[in-house]
Amino acid sequence: MTMYKLLINPLGLVSSVQRLSDNAFIPFDPMNSDYAEYLKWLAEGNEPLPPDQPE
Amino acid sequence: MAGQIIVSSIKTDSDNSISFVANTGATIFSANLASGLSASSFGNNTITSDKIVSVANTKIDGNIVSSQITSVANTQLTGTVTSAQVGSSVYEGMGMRNRIINGDMRIDQRNAGASSTPSVNGTYLVDRWQLGFSAGLASKFTVGQNLNSVTPPVGFTNYFGIQVASTATPSSTDNSYFAQPIEANNMSDLAWGTANAKTVTLSFQVYSSLTGTFSGSLFGYSSGRSYPFTFSIASANTWTSISITVSGDTSGTWAISNSGFLYVLFNLGSGSSNLGTANAWSGTQYFGATGSVQLVSNSAATFYITGVQLEVGSVATPFERRPFGTELALCQRYFCKTFSTGTAPAQNTGYTGALGAIAINAGASTALWAHFQFPSEMRAVPTITTFSPTAANANWYSPAGPSSTTSAGSFGNSTRFANIYNTTAPAAGANIVYYVQATASSEL
């Protein structure tokens, strides 16, 4: 099962998600097909890992 | 009676007509001299070209065959010239008519010619082409550019090869295919979904170890429509040219945006639920035609393809040759990389092309930032993947030795550029340049 982890950008906002299988950074863009796959994964009841908190 | 009459003038009758009558009584020439000569003037006999000399603005009605036109400068034809009336050499000068990108399979940014046996549905292969399959048909095909090194068809240097790695009998709901999704922005002139839907022609060259009736589909990306088609390969292991003309779909809702429009799809083996009647539009999304060859069910069977072209009209014109740089730029709207063109993206492949950033200070107080400018405007904000130049991780590395302790990240991206960064700075090395490689993907 593909695993994802939310990411916080340097401005402190959650703006993308990381696909852990290949370290890909997926933007929250509805036209991005990887993001569409992530939304489908979420709809199946899965949850991403929480983001690392800024130091 | 032989002889001659010599006169200085002949006066016509009241309507300026004049005629000559043969000894049989038949009129062999008649004309109204005030309104000019017509074909009937000569009893519908042909006037050969050597009978017409230096006549400006001559108008000729009717069909002119090519043998009747020689060396006429500034000849102007009016009316509609259909594609069937134009020689193939003319088309070679008409650019950008092929809606398929990388139809000759020569650009392979991801794999640089290496073969693989994909286990992930929708894996992209040579640029713009993907291998799709249902879960039951995963890892059934070995694929690659110029797989098994057969001789490409004349005029081509590349093809895409598919070989069955392990056989399977598709269940009714299985599917497997080789396909290219086409962006709707490049197809909106087709007016599909309206009464003015334009006809298209799909052409390609194909080579297989099998013979028989194969199939594919024009498979709507979001319209829910499909058009299964068939094509015949009569001789095994021989390049065969195929041409399929499809009337535009007057039904359904076809996107006009940077979303997908349709897949040009070649069926590699699909179950009965995914196969439909050939040569007709359907409201069901079929991957191919009922009764067609199931490649996946044949041990070590091969299927090679190149020269794929989809164009408006009912005639397959010669494959459109585009400069390599132009074709690469078209591909880069969907996938690009910092690596050299001939280098497959991977960890630990070196610094060539890598993005660089200078750590001003050592330690946690310094972030690394680099700007990844895309060579083409991408279709959508892309997915960014980072690679280390010299290690099996995605960290920044310096030729001087130090590296970041965590992977590079990316944020604030657009369709034109990405920011590659790392907020956890290298533990050592002020004023040292660090490098990272990256890819950007906005595939459909």
XYZ file of C-alpha atoms in Angstrom:
499
model
C 0.000 0.000 0.000
C 1.311 3.410 -0.991
C 2.080 5.558 2.026
C 2.021 9.334 2.163
C 3.261 11.942 4.602
C 2.031 15.494 4.850
C 4.650 18.215 4.482
C 4.915 21.649 6.011
C 6.586 24.254 3.875
C 9.021 26.820 5.294
C 6.091 29.195 5.774
C 4.534 26.711 8.196
C 1.695 25.625 5.886
C 0.763 22.128 4.794
C 1.079 22.569 1.024
C 2.067 19.181 -0.342
C 2.266 15.505 0.404
C 5.236 13.182 0.108
C 4.882 9.757 -1.500
C 7.223 7.656 0.596
C 7.816 4.921 -1.982
C 9.894 7.211 -4.185
C 10.283 10.428 -2.148
C 8.055 12.345 -4.582
C 6.593 15.709 -3.537
C 3.021 15.986 -4.743
C 1.417 19.439 -4.922
C -2.176 20.052 -3.935
C -3.104 20.719 -7.558
C -6.382 19.141 -8.740
C -4.916 18.717 -12.240
C -1.942 16.719 -10.957
C -2.643 13.016 -11.542
C -0.520 11.971 -8.537
C -2.644 14.221 -6.334
C -5.759 12.599 -7.823
C -4.328 9.221 -6.826
C -3.692 10.553 -3.302
C -7.294 11.763 -3.008
C -8.505 8.352 -4.160
C -6.290 6.737 -1.497
C -7.759 9.054 1.126
C -11.296 8.228 -0.008
C -10.548 4.565 0.661
C -10.226 5.458 4.321
C -6.456 5.793 4.555
C -4.652 8.524 6.467
C -1.279 10.096 5.716
C 1.464 10.363 8.279
C 1.503 13.703 10.124
C 4.074 16.285 9.084
C 7.302 16.832 10.938
C 6.998 19.907 13.082
C 9.413 22.782 12.382
C 12.294 22.985 14.815
C -15.159 17.578 -105.297
C -11.826 18.927 -104.310
C -11.061 22.593 -104.504
C -11.091 25.752 -102.558
C -13.028 28.978 -102.197
C -11.039 32.076 -101.469
C -12.915 34.955 -99.899
C -11.821 38.019 -97.978
C -14.613 37.855 -95.393
C -17.536 35.702 -94.242
C -20.500 37.375 -92.646
C -22.336 35.448 -89.958
C -26.058 35.272 -89.546
C -28.021 37.461 -87.192
C -26.792 35.842 -83.904
C -23.127 35.730 -84.922
C -23.151 31.911 -85.269
C -21.171 30.003 -87.782
C -20.914 26.295 -88.504
C -19.161 23.819 -90.772
C -20.933 20.716 -91.941
C -19.242 17.469 -92.976
C -20.209 15.613 -96.116
C -22.169 13.245 -93.894
C -24.372 16.115 -92.863
C -23.010 16.224 -89.300
C -21.881 19.530 -87.849
C -18.173 19.298 -87.113
C -17.691 22.854 -85.886
C -20.104 25.444 -84.666
C -19.672 28.469 -82.527
C -21.104 31.755 -81.598
C -18.214 34.011 -82.424
C -19.469 36.791 -80.157
C -19.490 34.631 -76.971
C -16.417 32.468 -77.559
C -15.634 28.824 -78.105
C -16.831 25.968 -75.954
C -16.229 22.226 -75.820
C -19.331 21.721 -77.919
C -17.747 23.856 -80.575
C -15.438 20.959 -81.298
C -18.001 18.214 -80.948
C -16.657 17.547 -77.417
C -13.285 16.570 -78.819
C -10.231 17.131 -76.624
C -8.058 20.157 -77.146
C -4.529 18.951 -76.477
C -2.005 21.121 -74.722
C -0.002 21.723 -77.871
C -3.061 23.434 -79.335
C -3.091 26.085 -76.583
C -0.157 28.435 -76.614
C 0.398 31.655 -74.716
C -3.189 32.278 -73.757
C -3.385 34.435 -70.640
C -6.154 33.940 -68.091
C -7.451 30.797 -69.763
C -10.227 29.172 -67.763
C -10.708 25.418 -67.972
C -13.653 23.691 -66.338
C -13.699 20.014 -65.489
C -11.138 17.499 -64.275
C -7.494 17.941 -65.141
C -5.331 14.899 -64.627
C -1.733 15.260 -63.593
C -0.385 14.203 -66.996
C -2.095 17.234 -68.505
C -0.232 19.768 -66.357
C 3.426 20.307 -67.133
C 5.741 23.150 -66.296
C 3.096 25.818 -65.943
C 4.378 28.664 -63.810
C 2.051 30.421 -61.396
C -0.755 27.935 -61.935
C -3.624 28.677 -59.579
C -6.217 26.119 -58.574
C -9.441 27.242 -56.956
C -11.993 25.168 -55.095
C -11.499 22.325 -52.638
C -8.444 20.118 -52.994
C -9.048 16.925 -51.035
C -6.290 14.990 -49.313
C -6.596 12.127 -51.785
C -5.710 14.538 -54.597
C -2.471 15.703 -53.019
C 0.720 13.709 -53.311
C 2.478 12.471 -50.183
C 5.465 14.754 -50.651
C 3.252 17.774 -50.029
C 2.235 16.531 -46.556
C 5.804 16.212 -45.424
C 5.939 19.997 -45.392
C 2.806 20.421 -43.280
C 3.787 20.476 -39.632
C 2.160 19.669 -36.321
C -0.665 17.566 -37.720
C 0.168 14.530 -35.556
C -1.645 14.759 -32.210
C 0.524 11.964 -30.826
C 3.754 13.041 -29.120
C 6.801 10.816 -29.516
C 4.970 8.586 -31.971
C 8.300 7.268 -33.235
C 9.336 6.238 -29.699
C 12.728 7.929 -29.920
C 12.603 9.960 -26.683
C 13.091 7.962 -23.502
C 13.927 10.377 -20.694
C 13.010 7.984 -17.885
C 14.807 4.820 -18.951
C 17.387 5.801 -21.593
C 16.639 2.635 -23.513
C 16.672 0.203 -20.586
C 13.995 -2.478 -20.402
C 11.869 -3.311 -17.364
C 8.962 -5.437 -16.179
C 6.569 -2.881 -14.641
C 4.610 -3.860 -11.551
C 2.861 -0.501 -11.093
C -0.243 0.215 -13.169
C 0.185 3.243 -15.409
C 3.977 3.172 -15.461
C 5.342 5.640 -17.990
C 7.881 4.171 -20.399
C 9.264 6.027 -23.408
C 7.997 9.582 -23.129
C 4.217 10.016 -23.159
C 3.513 6.252 -23.411
C 2.393 4.138 -20.506
C 1.713 0.496 -19.682
C -1.552 -0.100 -17.866
C -3.029 -3.216 -16.349
C -5.459 -4.433 -13.742
C -3.992 -6.022 -10.612
C -4.352 -9.523 -12.000
C -2.098 -8.726 -14.965
C 0.735 -6.924 -13.134
C 4.310 -7.838 -14.077
C 3.248 -9.791 -17.153
C 5.192 -7.768 -19.705
C 8.822 -6.908 -20.300
C 8.989 -3.618 -22.141
C 11.504 -1.175 -23.498
C 12.648 1.042 -26.321
C 14.011 -1.156 -29.141
C 13.423 -4.266 -27.032
C 15.115 -7.361 -28.518
C 16.797 -5.202 -31.183
C 14.758 -6.057 -34.253
C 15.316 -3.876 -37.312
C 12.948 -0.888 -37.228
C 10.853 -0.132 -40.310
C 12.468 1.955 -43.029
C 12.816 5.559 -41.961
C 12.678 4.845 -38.221
C 15.423 4.320 -35.682
C 13.213 3.378 -32.759
C 10.172 1.351 -31.835
C 8.633 0.319 -28.536
C 8.775 -3.352 -27.676
C 6.495 -5.440 -25.474
C 7.099 -9.108 -24.717
C 5.056 -11.404 -22.534
C 7.138 -12.220 -19.435
C 4.640 -14.663 -17.984
C 1.354 -15.730 -19.474
C -2.089 -15.217 -18.019
C -5.695 -15.719 -18.997
C -7.505 -12.448 -18.312
C -10.511 -12.640 -16.032
C -13.647 -10.948 -17.327
C -12.730 -7.661 -15.633
C -8.984 -7.660 -16.358
C -7.303 -5.280 -18.746
C -3.816 -4.604 -20.034
C -2.751 -2.047 -22.595
C -0.111 0.230 -24.052
C -1.416 3.770 -24.441
C -0.823 7.477 -24.782
C -3.211 9.953 -23.123
C -3.658 13.132 -25.176
C -4.235 16.506 -23.513
C -7.598 18.073 -24.336
C -5.982 21.417 -25.189
C -4.510 19.710 -28.248
C -7.794 18.189 -29.404
C -10.447 20.861 -28.859
C -10.679 21.661 -32.595
C -12.135 18.201 -33.200
C -15.528 19.387 -31.882
C -16.337 15.945 -30.556
C -19.590 15.731 -28.696
C -21.214 17.967 -31.348
C -22.787 17.467 -34.763
C -19.614 18.922 -36.284
C -17.315 16.222 -34.886
C -14.304 15.772 -37.142
C -13.095 12.478 -38.560
C -9.632 11.318 -37.495
C -7.228 8.749 -38.873
C -4.895 6.646 -36.751
C -1.889 5.092 -38.456
C 1.090 3.114 -37.187
C 3.537 0.353 -37.993
C 3.345 -2.866 -36.040
C 5.313 -6.120 -35.809
C 4.376 -9.200 -33.806
C 5.333 -12.818 -33.355
C 1.604 -13.540 -33.613
C -0.796 -13.129 -36.519
C -4.484 -12.421 -36.478
C -6.880 -9.652 -35.599
C -5.548 -7.359 -32.894
C -7.460 -4.497 -31.315
C -7.243 -1.208 -29.522
C -9.474 1.670 -28.591
C -9.892 5.400 -28.684
C -10.691 5.537 -24.992
C -12.226 8.712 -23.586
C -10.246 10.183 -20.707
C -13.318 11.429 -18.856
C -16.132 11.274 -21.407
C -17.058 7.674 -20.616
C -16.901 6.931 -24.351
C -14.804 4.518 -26.383
C -14.311 3.356 -29.949
C -12.857 -0.169 -30.179
C -10.998 -0.809 -33.422
C -9.301 -3.812 -34.973
C -6.278 -4.286 -37.181
C -4.904 -7.337 -38.902
C -1.367 -8.690 -38.877
C -1.130 -11.272 -41.654
C 2.581 -12.085 -41.467
C 4.458 -12.770 -38.238
C 7.657 -10.860 -37.508
C 7.095 -8.422 -40.351
C 6.454 -4.702 -40.095
C 2.891 -4.002 -41.215
C 1.415 -0.552 -41.898
C -2.003 0.021 -40.400
C -4.492 2.830 -41.033
C -7.802 3.235 -39.235
C -10.275 6.042 -39.924
C -12.766 6.943 -37.225
C -15.750 9.254 -37.578
C -15.744 11.818 -34.794
C -17.948 11.129 -31.809
C -21.074 13.278 -31.901
C -22.090 12.190 -28.398
C -20.654 12.509 -24.935
C -18.956 15.404 -23.182
C -15.357 15.850 -24.282
C -13.065 18.020 -22.171
C -11.502 21.264 -23.397
C -8.770 22.022 -20.882
C -5.386 20.809 -19.679
C -7.096 17.616 -18.583
C -7.030 14.499 -20.715
C -9.088 14.039 -23.900
C -8.559 10.430 -24.861
C -6.142 7.527 -24.766
C -4.903 6.005 -27.996
C -4.805 2.516 -26.594
C -3.537 -0.837 -27.842
C -5.053 -3.852 -26.122
C -2.573 -6.438 -24.831
C -5.129 -8.725 -23.209
C -8.437 -7.871 -21.574
C -11.437 -9.716 -20.225
C -14.824 -10.023 -21.856
C -16.318 -7.149 -19.838
C -13.699 -4.814 -21.259
C -14.119 -5.800 -24.916
C -16.860 -4.529 -27.200
C -18.086 -4.305 -30.761
C -15.475 -2.971 -33.159
C -15.837 0.148 -35.288
C -18.601 1.868 -33.332
C -18.696 4.474 -30.595
C -19.953 3.205 -27.276
C -21.033 4.648 -23.964
C -19.038 1.865 -22.305
C -15.288 2.182 -21.991
C -13.863 -0.775 -23.878
C -10.149 -1.522 -24.083
C -10.457 -3.430 -27.339
C -12.697 -5.514 -29.570
C -14.352 -8.808 -28.769
C -12.550 -11.798 -30.261
C -9.218 -10.081 -30.845
C -5.756 -11.480 -30.109
C -4.885 -11.693 -26.388
C -1.139 -11.133 -26.401
C -0.764 -11.823 -22.676
C -2.002 -15.385 -23.127
C 0.830 -16.346 -25.485
C 4.198 -17.330 -24.039
C 7.014 -14.921 -24.970
C 4.817 -13.291 -27.622
C 6.112 -9.962 -28.894
C 4.418 -6.753 -30.018
C 6.480 -3.902 -31.431
C 5.089 -0.572 -32.587
C 6.272 2.774 -33.970
C 5.213 5.601 -36.270
C 1.977 6.206 -34.399
C 0.071 9.146 -35.842
C -3.396 10.531 -35.101
C -4.541 13.280 -37.432
C -7.669 15.026 -38.591
C -9.104 13.728 -41.854
C -9.834 10.443 -43.539
C -6.418 9.798 -45.065
C -3.273 8.544 -43.348
C -0.495 10.861 -44.440
C 3.200 10.010 -44.085
C 4.514 10.049 -40.521
C 5.278 13.619 -39.520
C 8.990 14.178 -38.922
C 9.674 16.778 -36.249
C 13.097 17.998 -35.101
C 14.410 16.164 -32.044
C 14.475 19.376 -30.009
C 10.864 20.131 -30.896
C 9.703 16.647 -29.970
C 11.672 16.751 -26.720
C 10.086 20.094 -25.805
C 6.628 18.622 -26.422
C 7.508 15.745 -24.078
C 8.869 18.134 -21.438
C 5.438 19.643 -20.926
C 4.716 16.361 -19.118
C 8.086 15.228 -17.777
C 11.492 16.872 -17.414
C 14.625 16.388 -15.388
C 17.892 17.965 -14.333
C 19.790 14.903 -15.598
C 21.247 14.864 -19.092
C 18.848 13.690 -21.795
C 20.560 10.316 -22.069
C 20.754 9.669 -18.324
C 17.912 7.803 -16.644
C 16.973 9.465 -13.339
C 18.270 7.483 -10.396
C 20.131 7.962 -7.154
C 23.889 8.162 -7.305
C 24.379 8.991 -11.002
C 26.709 11.966 -10.581
C 26.647 15.748 -10.543
C 26.087 16.483 -14.246
C 23.104 18.782 -14.559
C 22.499 18.876 -10.813
C 21.042 21.917 -9.078
C 23.483 23.704 -6.791
C 23.082 25.752 -3.619
C 25.615 27.357 -1.313
C 25.441 26.910 2.444
C 26.426 30.317 3.795
C 26.866 29.006 7.273
C 27.412 25.586 8.742
C 24.836 23.990 10.959
C 21.132 24.281 11.527
C 20.884 28.003 10.927
C 21.271 27.687 7.148
C 18.823 26.343 4.584
C 19.701 25.124 1.106
C 17.630 26.425 -1.806
C 17.795 25.861 -5.530
C 15.529 26.937 -8.353
C 14.493 24.256 -10.869
C 13.400 26.112 -14.009
C 11.417 23.827 -16.321
C 12.357 23.867 -20.022
C 8.671 23.973 -21.067
C 5.514 25.234 -19.412
C 4.207 22.104 -17.746
C 0.652 20.856 -18.085
C -0.048 21.159 -14.348
C 1.968 21.882 -11.222
C 4.243 18.844 -11.309
C 5.219 16.186 -8.828
C 8.867 16.699 -7.852
C 11.196 13.821 -7.053
C 14.725 14.447 -5.777
C 17.861 12.349 -6.158
C 21.269 12.480 -4.545
C 24.173 12.815 -6.980
C 26.448 10.470 -5.058
C 24.467 8.313 -2.647
C 21.482 6.013 -2.502
C 19.263 8.598 -0.846
C 17.660 11.897 -1.794
C 19.960 14.144 0.203
C 22.036 17.121 -0.911
C 25.686 16.286 -1.402
C 28.844 18.292 -1.852
C 31.883 17.105 -3.790
C 33.815 18.423 -0.758
C 32.293 15.662 1.337
C 29.477 16.949 3.554
C 25.838 16.148 2.899
C 22.462 17.061 4.259
C 21.077 14.673 6.825
C 17.560 14.592 5.407
C 16.031 14.475 1.953
C 15.570 17.538 -0.170
C 12.055 18.908 -0.265
C 10.022 21.056 -2.626
C 7.418 23.772 -2.190
C 5.943 26.911 -3.719
C 5.955 25.337 -7.160
C 4.181 26.360 -10.343
C 3.954 25.075 -13.907
C 7.184 26.976 -14.667
C 9.541 26.192 -11.800
C 10.048 24.396 -8.507
C 11.914 25.323 -5.377
C 14.108 22.521 -4.099
C 15.153 23.090 -0.517
C 16.266 21.588 2.727
C 15.483 23.258 5.995
C 17.810 21.019 7.939
C 21.163 22.374 6.898
C 24.323 20.323 6.536
C 26.134 19.872 9.817
C 29.350 21.214 8.405
C 30.676 23.168 5.484
C 30.085 26.903 5.321
C 30.547 28.362 1.823
C 30.380 24.941 0.215
C 28.193 24.168 -2.806
C 25.748 21.316 -2.378
C 23.975 19.564 -5.236
C 20.774 17.658 -5.843
C 19.097 16.165 -8.920
C 15.367 16.281 -9.599
C 12.571 15.300 -11.956
C 9.216 16.984 -12.551
C 6.160 15.074 -13.750
C 2.767 16.411 -14.779
C 1.674 13.411 -16.797
C -1.981 12.692 -17.315
